Short mmCIF file of C-alpha atoms in Angstrom, two decimals:
data_model
loop_
_atom_site.label_atom_id
_atom_site.label_comp_id
_atom_site.label_asym_id
_atom_site.label_seq_id
_atom_site.Cartn_x
_atom_site.Cartn_y
_atom_site.Cartn_z
CA MET A 1464 119.33 91.99 104.95
CA ALA A 1465 117.46 93.00 108.10
CA LEU A 1466 114.06 91.48 108.67
CA LEU A 1467 112.49 94.80 109.55
CA GLN A 1468 113.96 98.17 108.62
CA VAL A 1469 112.51 101.43 109.83
CA GLN A 1470 113.86 104.68 108.29
CA GLY A 1471 113.02 108.23 109.18
CA LEU A 1472 109.50 107.67 110.66
CA ARG A 1473 107.74 110.83 111.62
CA LYS A 1474 104.28 111.26 113.25
CA SER A 1475 102.50 114.24 114.79
CA PHE A 1476 99.11 114.67 116.43
CA GLY A 1477 98.11 118.20 115.83
CA ALA A 1478 101.06 120.45 116.97
CA ARG A 1479 102.49 117.59 119.10
CA ARG A 1480 105.31 115.91 117.30
CA VAL A 1481 105.50 112.32 118.74
CA LEU A 1482 108.04 110.57 116.30
CA ARG A 1483 110.50 112.98 114.75
CA ASP A 1484 113.07 110.73 112.96
CA VAL A 1485 112.89 107.09 114.11
CA SER A 1486 115.28 104.66 112.40
CA PHE A 1487 116.23 101.09 113.52
CA THR A 1488 116.48 97.52 112.32
CA VAL A 1489 115.48 94.08 113.64
CA ASP A 1490 117.14 90.98 112.25
CA ASP A 1491 115.83 87.40 111.87
CA GLY A 1492 115.80 85.72 115.31
CA GLU A 1493 116.68 88.97 117.09
CA VAL A 1494 114.81 90.19 120.19
CA VAL A 1495 115.08 94.00 120.52
CA GLY A 1496 113.93 95.86 123.54
CA LEU A 1497 112.30 99.29 123.23
CA VAL A 1498 112.19 101.65 126.20
CA GLY A 1499 111.32 105.20 126.78
CA THR A 1500 109.49 107.61 129.07
CA ASN A 1501 105.68 107.79 129.09
CA GLY A 1502 104.91 109.95 126.07
CA ALA A 1503 108.06 109.19 124.38
CA GLY A 1504 106.19 107.59 121.41
CA LYS A 1505 106.63 103.86 122.07
CA SER A 1506 102.93 103.11 121.68
CA THR A 1507 102.64 105.22 118.61
CA LEU A 1508 105.52 103.48 116.98
CA GLY A 1509 103.89 100.17 117.87
CA ASP A 1510 100.66 101.42 116.30
CA VAL A 1511 102.50 102.35 113.17
CA LEU A 1512 104.03 98.89 112.95
CA ALA A 1513 100.61 97.22 113.70
CA GLY A 1514 98.84 99.20 110.94
CA ILE A 1515 96.62 101.10 113.52
CA THR A 1516 97.98 104.37 112.49
CA ALA A 1517 100.04 105.70 109.55
CA ALA A 1518 103.24 107.60 109.79
CA ASP A 1519 103.31 111.05 108.31
CA ALA A 1520 106.73 110.39 106.73
CA GLY A 1521 109.47 107.82 106.51
CA SER A 1522 109.53 104.16 105.15
CA MET A 1523 109.55 100.63 106.40
CA THR A 1524 110.58 97.32 104.73
CA LEU A 1525 109.76 93.77 105.94
CA MET A 1526 111.89 90.89 104.45
CA GLY A 1527 113.13 93.33 101.87
CA HIS A 1528 109.75 94.40 100.67
CA PRO A 1529 107.96 97.86 101.22
CA TYR A 1530 105.80 97.50 104.30
CA ALA A 1531 103.01 99.97 104.91
CA PRO A 1532 99.98 98.22 106.46
CA LEU A 1533 96.51 99.74 106.14
CA SER A 1534 95.04 97.93 109.20
CA PRO A 1535 95.93 95.41 111.86
CA ASP A 1536 94.44 92.58 109.62
CA ASP A 1537 96.66 93.87 106.82
CA ALA A 1538 99.67 93.95 109.13
CA ARG A 1539 99.12 90.35 110.17
CA HIS A 1540 98.52 89.33 106.43
CA LEU A 1541 101.92 90.91 105.71
CA GLY A 1542 103.76 89.17 108.52
CA VAL A 1543 103.57 91.42 111.54
CA GLY A 1544 101.69 90.38 114.79
CA VAL A 1545 101.14 92.76 117.71
CA VAL A 1546 100.13 91.95 121.34
CA GLN A 1547 99.05 95.09 123.23
CA GLN A 1548 98.76 95.66 126.92
CA LEU A 1549 95.16 96.76 126.77
CA VAL A 1550 93.93 94.40 124.15
CA ARG A 1551 90.07 94.33 123.31
CA ILE A 1552 88.75 90.85 122.45
CA ASP A 1553 85.12 90.16 121.68
CA PRO A 1554 83.86 88.86 124.96
CA ALA A 1555 81.35 86.38 123.23
CA LEU A 1556 84.29 84.41 121.87
CA THR A 1557 85.54 81.37 123.59
CA VAL A 1558 89.16 81.39 124.64
CA ALA A 1559 89.94 78.85 121.87
CA GLN A 1560 88.18 80.92 119.23
CA ALA A 1561 90.09 84.05 120.66
CA VAL A 1562 93.43 82.17 120.32
CA PHE A 1563 92.83 81.18 116.67
CA ARG A 1564 91.03 84.29 115.42
CA GLY A 1565 92.62 85.87 112.36
CA THR A 1566 94.48 82.64 111.55
CA PRO A 1567 93.68 79.94 108.81
CA GLN A 1568 91.99 77.80 111.59
CA ALA A 1569 89.48 80.50 112.53
CA GLY A 1570 86.05 79.36 111.99
CA ARG A 1571 86.70 75.60 112.75
CA PRO A 1572 84.46 73.87 115.25
CA GLN A 1573 85.14 74.39 118.92
CA ALA A 1574 85.96 70.71 119.54
CA GLU A 1575 88.61 70.86 116.88
CA LEU A 1576 90.26 73.96 118.26
CA ARG A 1577 90.13 72.93 122.00
CA ARG A 1578 93.02 70.57 122.20
CA GLN A 1579 95.43 72.81 120.16
CA ALA A 1580 94.35 75.80 122.28
CA GLN A 1581 95.14 73.93 125.45
CA VAL A 1582 98.80 73.37 124.24
CA LEU A 1583 99.32 77.04 123.34
CA LEU A 1584 97.75 78.25 126.62
CA ALA A 1585 100.07 75.98 128.57
CA GLU A 1586 103.04 77.56 126.87
CA VAL A 1587 101.97 80.98 128.19
CA ALA A 1588 101.14 79.62 131.62
CA LEU A 1589 97.48 80.46 131.40
CA ASP A 1590 95.40 77.72 133.19
CA VAL A 1591 91.86 78.32 131.86
CA ASP A 1592 89.40 76.21 129.97
CA PRO A 1593 89.52 76.79 126.25
CA ASP A 1594 85.62 76.71 126.36
CA THR A 1595 85.46 79.70 128.72
CA PRO A 1596 83.95 82.79 127.07
CA VAL A 1597 86.55 85.63 127.05
CA GLY A 1598 84.04 87.87 128.88
CA ASP A 1599 84.33 85.69 131.96
CA LEU A 1600 88.13 86.17 132.13
CA PRO A 1601 89.76 88.92 134.21
CA HIS A 1602 90.91 91.62 131.86
CA PHE A 1603 94.56 91.28 133.01
CA VAL A 1604 94.98 87.86 131.30
CA HIS A 1605 93.74 89.01 127.86
CA GLY A 1606 97.28 89.76 127.01
CA LEU A 1607 98.25 86.14 127.61
CA VAL A 1608 95.43 85.02 125.33
CA GLU A 1609 96.83 87.29 122.70
CA THR A 1610 100.37 85.91 123.29
CA ALA A 1611 98.98 82.43 122.61
CA ARG A 1612 97.46 83.79 119.45
CA VAL A 1613 100.76 85.04 118.22
CA LEU A 1614 102.16 81.47 118.58
CA ALA A 1615 99.34 80.30 116.36
CA GLU A 1616 99.96 82.95 113.70
CA ASP A 1617 102.31 82.58 110.86
CA THR A 1618 104.03 86.06 111.38
CA ARG A 1619 107.70 86.90 110.96
CA MET A 1620 107.74 89.97 113.17
CA VAL A 1621 106.13 90.16 116.59
CA VAL A 1622 105.64 93.31 118.77
CA LEU A 1623 105.00 92.80 122.49
CA ASP A 1624 103.69 96.08 123.74
CA GLU A 1625 103.89 96.17 127.55
CA VAL A 1626 102.49 92.72 127.76
CA SER A 1627 104.28 91.91 130.91
CA ALA A 1628 102.99 94.98 132.86
CA ALA A 1629 100.23 92.91 134.60
CA LEU A 1630 102.02 89.54 134.76
CA LEU A 1631 103.20 87.59 137.82
CA PRO A 1632 106.90 86.73 137.94
CA MET A 1633 106.06 83.15 136.90
CA GLU A 1634 104.02 84.39 133.93
CA VAL A 1635 106.83 86.73 132.95
CA SER A 1636 109.13 83.63 132.71
CA SER A 1637 106.63 81.97 130.60
CA LEU A 1638 106.41 84.97 128.41
CA HIS A 1639 110.25 85.02 128.17
CA ALA A 1640 110.17 81.35 127.14
CA VAL A 1641 107.66 82.20 124.44
CA THR A 1642 109.87 85.06 123.24
CA GLY A 1643 112.87 82.64 123.08
CA ARG A 1644 110.76 80.13 121.01
CA LEU A 1645 109.80 82.91 118.58
CA SER A 1646 113.53 83.92 118.22
CA ARG A 1647 114.55 80.24 117.58
CA GLN A 1648 111.91 80.07 114.92
CA GLY A 1649 113.73 82.94 113.09
CA ARG A 1650 111.06 85.55 113.98
CA GLY A 1651 112.05 89.01 115.10
CA VAL A 1652 110.61 90.39 118.30
CA LEU A 1653 110.34 94.06 119.45
CA TYR A 1654 109.87 93.89 123.22
CA ILE A 1655 108.41 97.16 124.68
CA SER A 1656 108.55 97.44 128.53
CA HIS A 1657 109.09 99.61 131.40
CA ARG A 1658 110.22 96.77 133.66
CA LEU A 1659 113.89 97.15 132.87
CA PRO A 1660 115.48 94.28 134.97
CA GLU A 1661 113.25 91.62 133.47
CA MET A 1662 113.54 93.04 129.90
CA LEU A 1663 117.30 92.95 129.95
CA GLU A 1664 117.01 89.24 130.76
CA VAL A 1665 115.44 88.46 127.50
CA VAL A 1666 116.54 90.93 124.79
CA ASP A 1667 119.58 90.97 122.61
CA ARG A 1668 119.72 94.65 121.99
CA VAL A 1669 118.07 97.74 123.41
CA LEU A 1670 116.66 100.81 121.74
CA VAL A 1671 115.99 104.03 123.80
CA LEU A 1672 113.32 106.23 122.32
CA ARG A 1673 113.71 109.87 123.58
CA ASP A 1674 112.35 113.08 122.14
CA GLY A 1675 110.90 111.27 119.19
CA ARG A 1676 114.23 109.69 118.17
CA ILE A 1677 116.35 106.54 118.83
CA ALA A 1678 118.77 108.04 121.43
CA LEU A 1679 120.63 104.75 122.19
CA ASP A 1680 121.15 101.50 120.33
CA ARG A 1681 123.30 99.16 122.37
CA PRO A 1682 123.70 95.42 123.15
CA ALA A 1683 121.82 94.39 126.26
CA ALA A 1684 124.91 92.91 127.66
CA GLU A 1685 126.54 96.29 128.01
CA LEU A 1686 123.70 97.67 130.05
CA ASP A 1687 122.34 97.37 133.62
CA PRO A 1688 118.99 98.56 135.04
CA VAL A 1689 120.38 101.70 136.60
CA ARG A 1690 122.29 102.82 133.54
CA LEU A 1691 119.39 102.01 131.22
CA ALA A 1692 117.00 104.04 133.50
CA ALA A 1693 119.48 106.92 133.20
CA GLU A 1694 119.57 106.65 129.42
CA THR A 1695 115.77 106.41 129.35
CA VAL A 1696 115.19 109.83 131.03
CA GLY A 1697 118.33 111.37 129.62
CA GLU A 1698 119.82 112.24 133.07
CA PRO A 1699 121.16 110.49 136.14
CA VAL A 1700 118.52 108.53 138.08
CA SER A 1701 118.72 107.82 141.84
CA LEU A 1702 117.04 104.62 143.09
CA PRO A 1703 114.66 104.71 146.06
CA ALA A 1704 116.58 104.64 149.39
CA PRO A 1705 115.89 101.93 151.92
CA ARG A 1706 113.08 102.68 154.28
CA VAL A 1707 114.05 103.23 157.93
CA ALA A 1708 111.20 102.64 160.33
CA SER A 1709 112.78 104.76 163.06
CA ALA A 1710 113.28 107.90 160.96
CA ALA A 1711 111.87 109.66 158.02
CA ALA A 1712 113.24 108.57 154.72
CA SER A 1713 113.21 110.52 151.48
CA VAL A 1714 112.74 109.15 148.05
CA PRO A 1715 115.30 110.70 145.69
CA GLU A 1716 114.00 111.52 142.24
CA PRO A 1717 115.37 112.85 138.99
CA ALA A 1718 115.13 116.45 138.00
CA VAL A 1719 112.01 117.06 135.94
CA PRO A 1720 112.39 119.39 132.95
CA GLU A 1721 109.91 122.21 132.48
CA PRO A 1722 107.00 121.22 130.37
CA ALA A 1723 105.38 123.39 127.73
CA VAL A 1724 102.61 124.47 130.30
CA PRO A 1725 104.05 127.12 132.66
CA GLU A 1726 103.89 126.73 136.30
CA PRO A 1727 101.89 129.40 138.12
CA ALA A 1728 101.86 130.49 141.74
CA GLY A 1729 98.85 129.35 143.77
CA ALA A 1730 97.29 126.27 145.33
CA ALA A 1731 97.39 122.93 143.53
CA PRO A 1732 95.12 119.83 143.71
CA VAL A 1733 98.44 117.80 144.12
CA PRO A 1734 100.74 119.76 146.45
CA ALA A 1735 104.46 119.60 145.98
CA ARG A 1736 106.32 117.45 148.54
CA THR A 1737 107.76 119.78 151.24
CA SER A 1738 108.99 117.19 153.59
CA PRO A 1739 110.49 113.53 153.62
CA ARG A 1740 108.14 110.68 154.07
CA LEU A 1741 107.32 110.04 157.70
CA ALA A 1742 107.29 106.69 159.37
CA PRO A 1743 103.72 105.36 160.01
CA SER A 1744 102.25 106.09 163.39
CA ASP A 1745 101.22 103.58 166.05
CA GLU A 1746 97.49 104.50 165.59
CA VAL A 1747 95.53 101.77 164.09
CA ALA A 1748 93.55 102.88 160.96
CA LEU A 1749 92.16 99.44 160.05
CA ARG A 1750 92.24 96.18 161.98
CA VAL A 1751 90.62 93.02 160.45
CA ARG A 1752 90.60 89.63 162.22
CA ASN A 1753 89.68 86.51 160.36
CA LEU A 1754 88.46 87.92 157.21
CA ARG A 1755 86.62 85.35 155.00
CA VAL A 1756 85.31 85.29 151.57
CA PRO A 1757 83.49 82.03 150.95
CA GLY A 1758 85.46 79.75 148.56
CA ALA A 1759 88.35 82.12 148.30
CA VAL A 1760 89.70 83.65 151.51
CA GLU A 1761 90.07 81.30 154.55
CA GLY A 1762 90.94 83.64 157.28
CA VAL A 1763 93.07 86.82 156.98
CA ASP A 1764 94.32 89.20 159.70
CA LEU A 1765 95.28 92.78 158.71
CA VAL A 1766 96.54 95.56 160.84
CA LEU A 1767 97.07 98.89 158.98
CA ARG A 1768 98.58 101.77 160.79
CA ARG A 1769 97.85 105.52 160.13
CA GLY A 1770 100.10 106.68 157.30
CA GLU A 1771 101.21 103.17 156.29
CA VAL A 1772 101.44 101.53 152.91
CA ILE A 1773 101.04 97.76 152.96
CA GLY A 1774 101.20 95.54 149.78
CA LEU A 1775 99.40 92.33 148.97
CA THR A 1776 100.55 89.96 146.21
CA GLY A 1777 100.10 86.25 145.17
CA HIS A 1778 99.24 83.94 142.38
CA ARG A 1779 95.99 84.35 140.44
CA SER A 1780 94.33 81.68 142.59
CA SER A 1781 95.90 82.70 145.87
CA GLY A 1782 92.89 84.75 147.04
CA VAL A 1783 94.68 88.18 146.84
CA ARG A 1784 92.14 89.62 144.47
CA GLU A 1785 89.31 88.42 146.56
CA ILE A 1786 90.80 90.06 149.63
CA ALA A 1787 90.95 93.29 147.70
CA GLY A 1788 87.46 92.78 146.54
CA ALA A 1789 86.16 92.29 150.18
CA LEU A 1790 88.04 95.41 151.25
CA SER A 1791 86.59 97.59 148.51
CA GLY A 1792 83.00 96.23 148.80
CA GLU A 1793 82.95 94.25 145.58
CA LEU A 1794 82.57 90.93 147.42
CA PRO A 1795 80.68 90.16 150.68
CA ALA A 1796 83.00 89.33 153.48
CA ILE A 1797 82.65 87.92 157.01
CA THR A 1798 84.93 88.96 159.93
CA ASP A 1799 85.31 88.18 163.58
CA GLU A 1800 86.65 91.75 164.29
CA LEU A 1801 86.64 94.99 162.37
CA VAL A 1802 88.03 98.38 163.51
CA LEU A 1803 87.62 101.08 160.86
CA HIS A 1804 87.77 104.91 161.39
CA GLY A 1805 88.20 104.06 165.12
CA GLU A 1806 84.83 102.26 165.28
CA GLU A 1807 84.43 98.57 166.25
CA ARG A 1808 81.99 96.51 164.26
CA CYS A 1809 81.67 92.98 162.92
CA LEU A 1810 80.65 91.89 159.48
CA GLY A 1811 78.32 88.90 159.38
CA GLU A 1812 76.76 87.09 156.46
CA ASP A 1813 73.65 89.45 156.49
CA ASP A 1814 75.80 92.59 156.72
CA ALA A 1815 77.06 94.77 153.77
CA ALA A 1816 80.64 94.41 152.75
CA LEU A 1817 83.50 96.89 153.46
CA HIS A 1818 83.47 99.87 151.04
CA LEU A 1819 87.02 101.21 151.20
CA PRO A 1820 87.68 103.57 148.16
CA ALA A 1821 89.45 101.61 145.43
CA TYR A 1822 91.40 102.69 142.31
CA ARG A 1823 91.91 100.39 139.32
CA PRO A 1824 94.06 101.62 136.39
CA ASP A 1825 92.52 99.06 134.03
CA ASP A 1826 89.10 100.62 134.26
CA ASP A 1827 87.91 101.93 130.80
CA ALA A 1828 89.35 105.35 130.38
CA TYR A 1829 90.23 105.39 134.11
CA GLY A 1830 86.58 106.42 134.87
CA VAL A 1831 87.29 109.72 132.94
CA ASP A 1832 85.56 110.87 129.73
CA PRO A 1833 88.35 110.87 127.20
CA GLY A 1834 86.63 113.64 125.27
CA GLU A 1835 87.02 116.10 128.17
CA THR A 1836 89.86 118.51 128.40
CA ILE A 1837 92.55 118.12 130.98
CA ALA A 1838 91.23 121.22 132.63
CA ARG A 1839 87.71 119.86 133.13
CA THR A 1840 89.01 116.53 134.14
CA LEU A 1841 91.12 117.89 136.96
CA SER A 1842 88.56 120.43 138.16
CA GLN A 1843 86.87 119.41 141.38
CA GLU A 1844 83.81 121.67 140.99
CA ALA A 1845 81.06 121.10 138.37
CA TRP A 1846 82.17 123.09 135.22
CA GLY A 1847 80.30 126.34 134.93
CA ALA A 1848 79.20 126.30 138.61
CA LEU A 1849 81.94 128.75 139.73
CA THR A 1850 80.60 132.24 140.34
CA ASP A 1851 83.87 133.81 141.70
CA VAL A 1852 86.48 134.71 139.16
CA ARG A 1853 89.29 134.32 141.74
CA SER A 1854 88.14 130.83 142.50
CA GLU A 1855 88.10 129.82 138.92
CA ILE A 1856 91.56 131.28 138.41
CA ALA A 1857 92.86 129.32 141.38
CA THR A 1858 91.23 126.16 140.03
CA LEU A 1859 92.90 126.49 136.63
CA ARG A 1860 96.23 127.38 138.46
CA GLY A 1861 95.90 124.22 140.39
CA VAL A 1862 95.32 122.15 137.19
CA ILE A 1863 98.46 123.72 135.61
CA ARG A 1864 100.44 123.04 138.78
CA THR A 1865 99.45 119.36 138.64
CA VAL A 1866 100.21 119.07 134.92
CA HIS A 1867 103.68 120.60 135.66
CA GLN A 1868 104.45 118.45 138.78
CA LEU A 1869 103.54 115.21 137.00
CA ASP A 1870 105.50 116.11 133.79
CA VAL A 1871 102.47 115.57 131.52
CA LYS A 1872 103.45 115.77 127.86
CA THR A 1873 100.99 118.40 126.52
CA LEU A 1874 100.98 121.89 125.05
CA SER A 1875 97.88 123.05 126.82
CA ILE A 1876 95.41 122.16 129.55
CA THR A 1877 92.68 122.28 126.92
CA THR A 1878 94.15 119.11 125.26
CA MET A 1879 91.66 116.27 125.34
CA PHE A 1880 92.40 113.72 128.05
CA GLY A 1881 92.11 110.88 125.52
CA ALA A 1882 94.81 112.37 123.35
CA LEU A 1883 97.46 111.98 126.13
CA SER A 1884 99.77 109.03 126.35
CA GLY A 1885 98.71 106.15 128.29
CA GLY A 1886 101.12 106.88 131.10
CA ASP A 1887 100.14 110.57 131.28
CA GLN A 1888 96.46 109.58 131.47
CA HIS A 1889 97.27 107.13 134.32
CA LYS A 1890 99.19 109.76 136.27
CA LEU A 1891 96.56 112.43 135.99
CA ALA A 1892 93.63 109.96 136.73
CA LEU A 1893 95.42 108.72 139.87
CA ALA A 1894 96.06 112.39 140.99
CA ARG A 1895 92.42 113.30 140.41
CA TRP A 1896 91.21 110.19 142.35
CA MET A 1897 93.59 110.72 145.21
CA SER A 1898 92.64 114.41 145.56
CA SER A 1899 88.89 113.48 145.73
CA ALA A 1900 88.93 110.15 147.57
CA PRO A 1901 88.28 110.15 151.34
CA ARG A 1902 91.68 110.60 153.03
CA ASP A 1903 91.51 107.57 155.43
CA VAL A 1904 92.09 104.16 154.07
CA VAL A 1905 92.29 103.41 150.31
CA VAL A 1906 92.95 100.41 148.07
CA LEU A 1907 95.23 100.90 145.01
CA HIS A 1908 95.53 98.37 142.32
CA GLU A 1909 98.85 98.47 140.55
CA PRO A 1910 99.23 102.26 140.86
CA THR A 1911 102.52 102.38 138.79
CA ARG A 1912 101.68 99.69 136.29
CA GLY A 1913 102.99 100.58 132.73
CA LEU A 1914 104.88 103.67 133.99
CA ASP A 1915 108.51 104.69 133.35
CA VAL A 1916 110.99 105.14 136.02
CA ARG A 1917 110.35 108.95 136.34
CA ALA A 1918 106.60 108.48 136.52
CA ARG A 1919 106.90 105.78 139.07
CA THR A 1920 108.77 108.33 141.27
CA GLN A 1921 106.00 110.84 140.67
CA VAL A 1922 103.43 108.22 141.73
CA ARG A 1923 105.43 107.44 144.96
CA LYS A 1924 105.36 111.19 145.54
CA LEU A 1925 101.61 111.20 145.46
CA LEU A 1926 101.56 108.33 147.88
CA ASP A 1927 104.10 110.17 150.14
CA GLU A 1928 101.85 113.18 150.22
CA ALA A 1929 98.77 111.10 151.02
CA THR A 1930 100.44 109.07 153.81
CA ALA A 1931 101.89 112.29 155.27
CA ASP A 1932 98.30 113.62 155.56
CA GLY A 1933 97.47 110.40 157.46
CA THR A 1934 95.99 108.29 154.67
CA SER A 1935 96.68 104.62 154.84
CA VAL A 1936 97.06 102.59 151.69
CA VAL A 1937 96.65 99.01 150.62
CA VAL A 1938 98.58 98.38 147.37
CA VAL A 1939 97.49 95.19 145.43
CA SER A 1940 100.02 94.26 142.72
CA VAL A 1941 101.76 91.57 140.84
CA ASP A 1942 104.82 93.63 140.24
CA PRO A 1943 107.57 92.96 142.84
CA ASP A 1944 109.37 96.24 141.87
CA GLU A 1945 106.23 98.34 142.56
CA LEU A 1946 105.71 96.66 145.84
CA ALA A 1947 109.39 97.07 146.87
CA GLU A 1948 109.31 100.69 145.99
CA CYS A 1949 106.02 101.83 147.40
CA CYS A 1950 105.30 99.64 150.58
CA ASP A 1951 106.35 99.53 154.19
CA ARG A 1952 105.30 95.78 154.47
CA VAL A 1953 104.32 93.17 151.89
CA GLY A 1954 102.07 90.32 152.49
CA ILE A 1955 102.41 87.14 150.34
CA VAL A 1956 99.03 85.52 149.88
CA SER A 1957 98.64 81.81 149.43
CA GLY A 1958 95.69 79.53 149.79
CA GLY A 1959 93.44 82.33 150.86
CA ARG A 1960 95.69 83.38 153.77
CA VAL A 1961 98.71 85.71 154.18
CA ALA A 1962 101.57 83.28 154.35
CA ARG A 1963 104.30 85.71 155.15
CA TRP A 1964 104.89 89.36 155.65
CA ILE A 1965 108.02 91.09 154.42
CA ASP A 1966 109.16 94.20 156.34
CA THR A 1967 110.87 96.57 153.81
CA SER A 1968 112.60 98.69 156.56
CA GLU A 1969 116.27 99.17 156.08
CA LEU A 1970 116.38 97.05 153.01
CA ALA A 1971 117.42 98.15 149.60
CA VAL A 1972 114.77 97.95 146.83
CA ASP A 1973 116.58 95.17 145.08
CA ALA A 1974 116.69 93.07 148.23
CA VAL A 1975 113.10 93.47 148.89
CA ARG A 1976 112.17 92.64 145.35
CA ASP A 1977 114.22 89.37 145.55
CA ARG A 1978 112.59 88.51 148.85
CA ILE A 1979 109.08 89.08 147.29
CA VAL A 1980 109.85 87.00 144.22
CA GLU A 1981 111.33 84.17 146.41
CA ALA A 1982 108.37 84.12 148.78
CA ALA A 1983 105.72 84.40 146.02
CA THR A 1984 107.39 81.56 144.07
CA ALA A 1985 107.65 79.32 147.19
CA ALA A 1986 104.07 80.10 148.25
#
């Protein structure tokens, strides 16, 4: 008898059918991977299992008994624990209290929880003091706190929903070790992820969710990342070509089917790519010598050419986040030399920090009102300020063109932004930000995090368009695949310095990824 059996699940939001007829099983001790494009219904399926939302039709059984949770607490009580990518934890709780909340030990004195919490936190490679308030932690580690909580729970079925999206390779290895422990305990695991190579390392079987149905159910040993990517989008997928510094290099992408919104003629906020990506020019867009952030960054030299994309990565305590914070103006910085916008200046202790435009996908609602329509969200002018009908029509045509080009799953541009899938929200928010940000030097934090293989190609297309127009980009990320796909050079940060630069020219994506992982591990 299967531990979890799902039969004929259906779920719609208005006229949009998300789950059409989903059926699958998970056995005791089995780790099952779930993949699908953004908007395929993975998170909705996870929400049904977690008791966050109810299915319109279909049935589930857990350990042979009917399973229909009324809430997340009810789901945990019945034996299903869920760790979500964007988890919300009461910031007033200590880490130890957060780990044991919802368990029989909840409510015990902090001193009694501390030692047990330390053991669980060590298992998920999270080096924080259990007495630390959750509100003092970076949001990207909340998923690790939740993973530690799952270990403390007495649940039989665990859903890991994109937990690895914001994790370092070392932390992913710890997550896989936790997954293995859950499996050996006889618990079932549903592992949802877009990072296909790492997922195939840990799962026993893979489910592909496509068009609201399970389109593929196959042992992981029979699949590789390229084939799985093709199965995910339902068509052949070309991997990014090696970058060639001496010539323009195009990034192949799969064909994108027509969405429900028709594509009109006219201008668009995000223009279609008309030429392959050009090699960066020799013109310097940003030069920084001996950048320091007291207590975190010891001395960093950066040279960013016009039209170039460089990446920065490193462990949590490496100083990479502080470098990004200094560049975007969140942290005060000191430099010996700074050339920006062709002007020479020097930052001293009494000067304001740099203020490069920065985009963070983990900002609440991406800085967008979730109750606004897609049309209003993507309109550059204040709504109602247009006095020319032709201008208004051109604006709406541009909105529809953007929705079409980014393959957003929607029936209308009047759909509320918050009703879109997380991936579609991410793509539109980034397109909106890129079209409005100053086109000079920008900082992007994990621009493809949580996106499927097709959506990652579309984001690379946005970057190609920006760099072709002369924009220079600094990508800050923990994802080696993202860095390998997007960047011309990648800096490995360690001890508050850039310990090594990796040139991606004339290297395949897999080779670049391996070098990044090797260098980051050694740093």
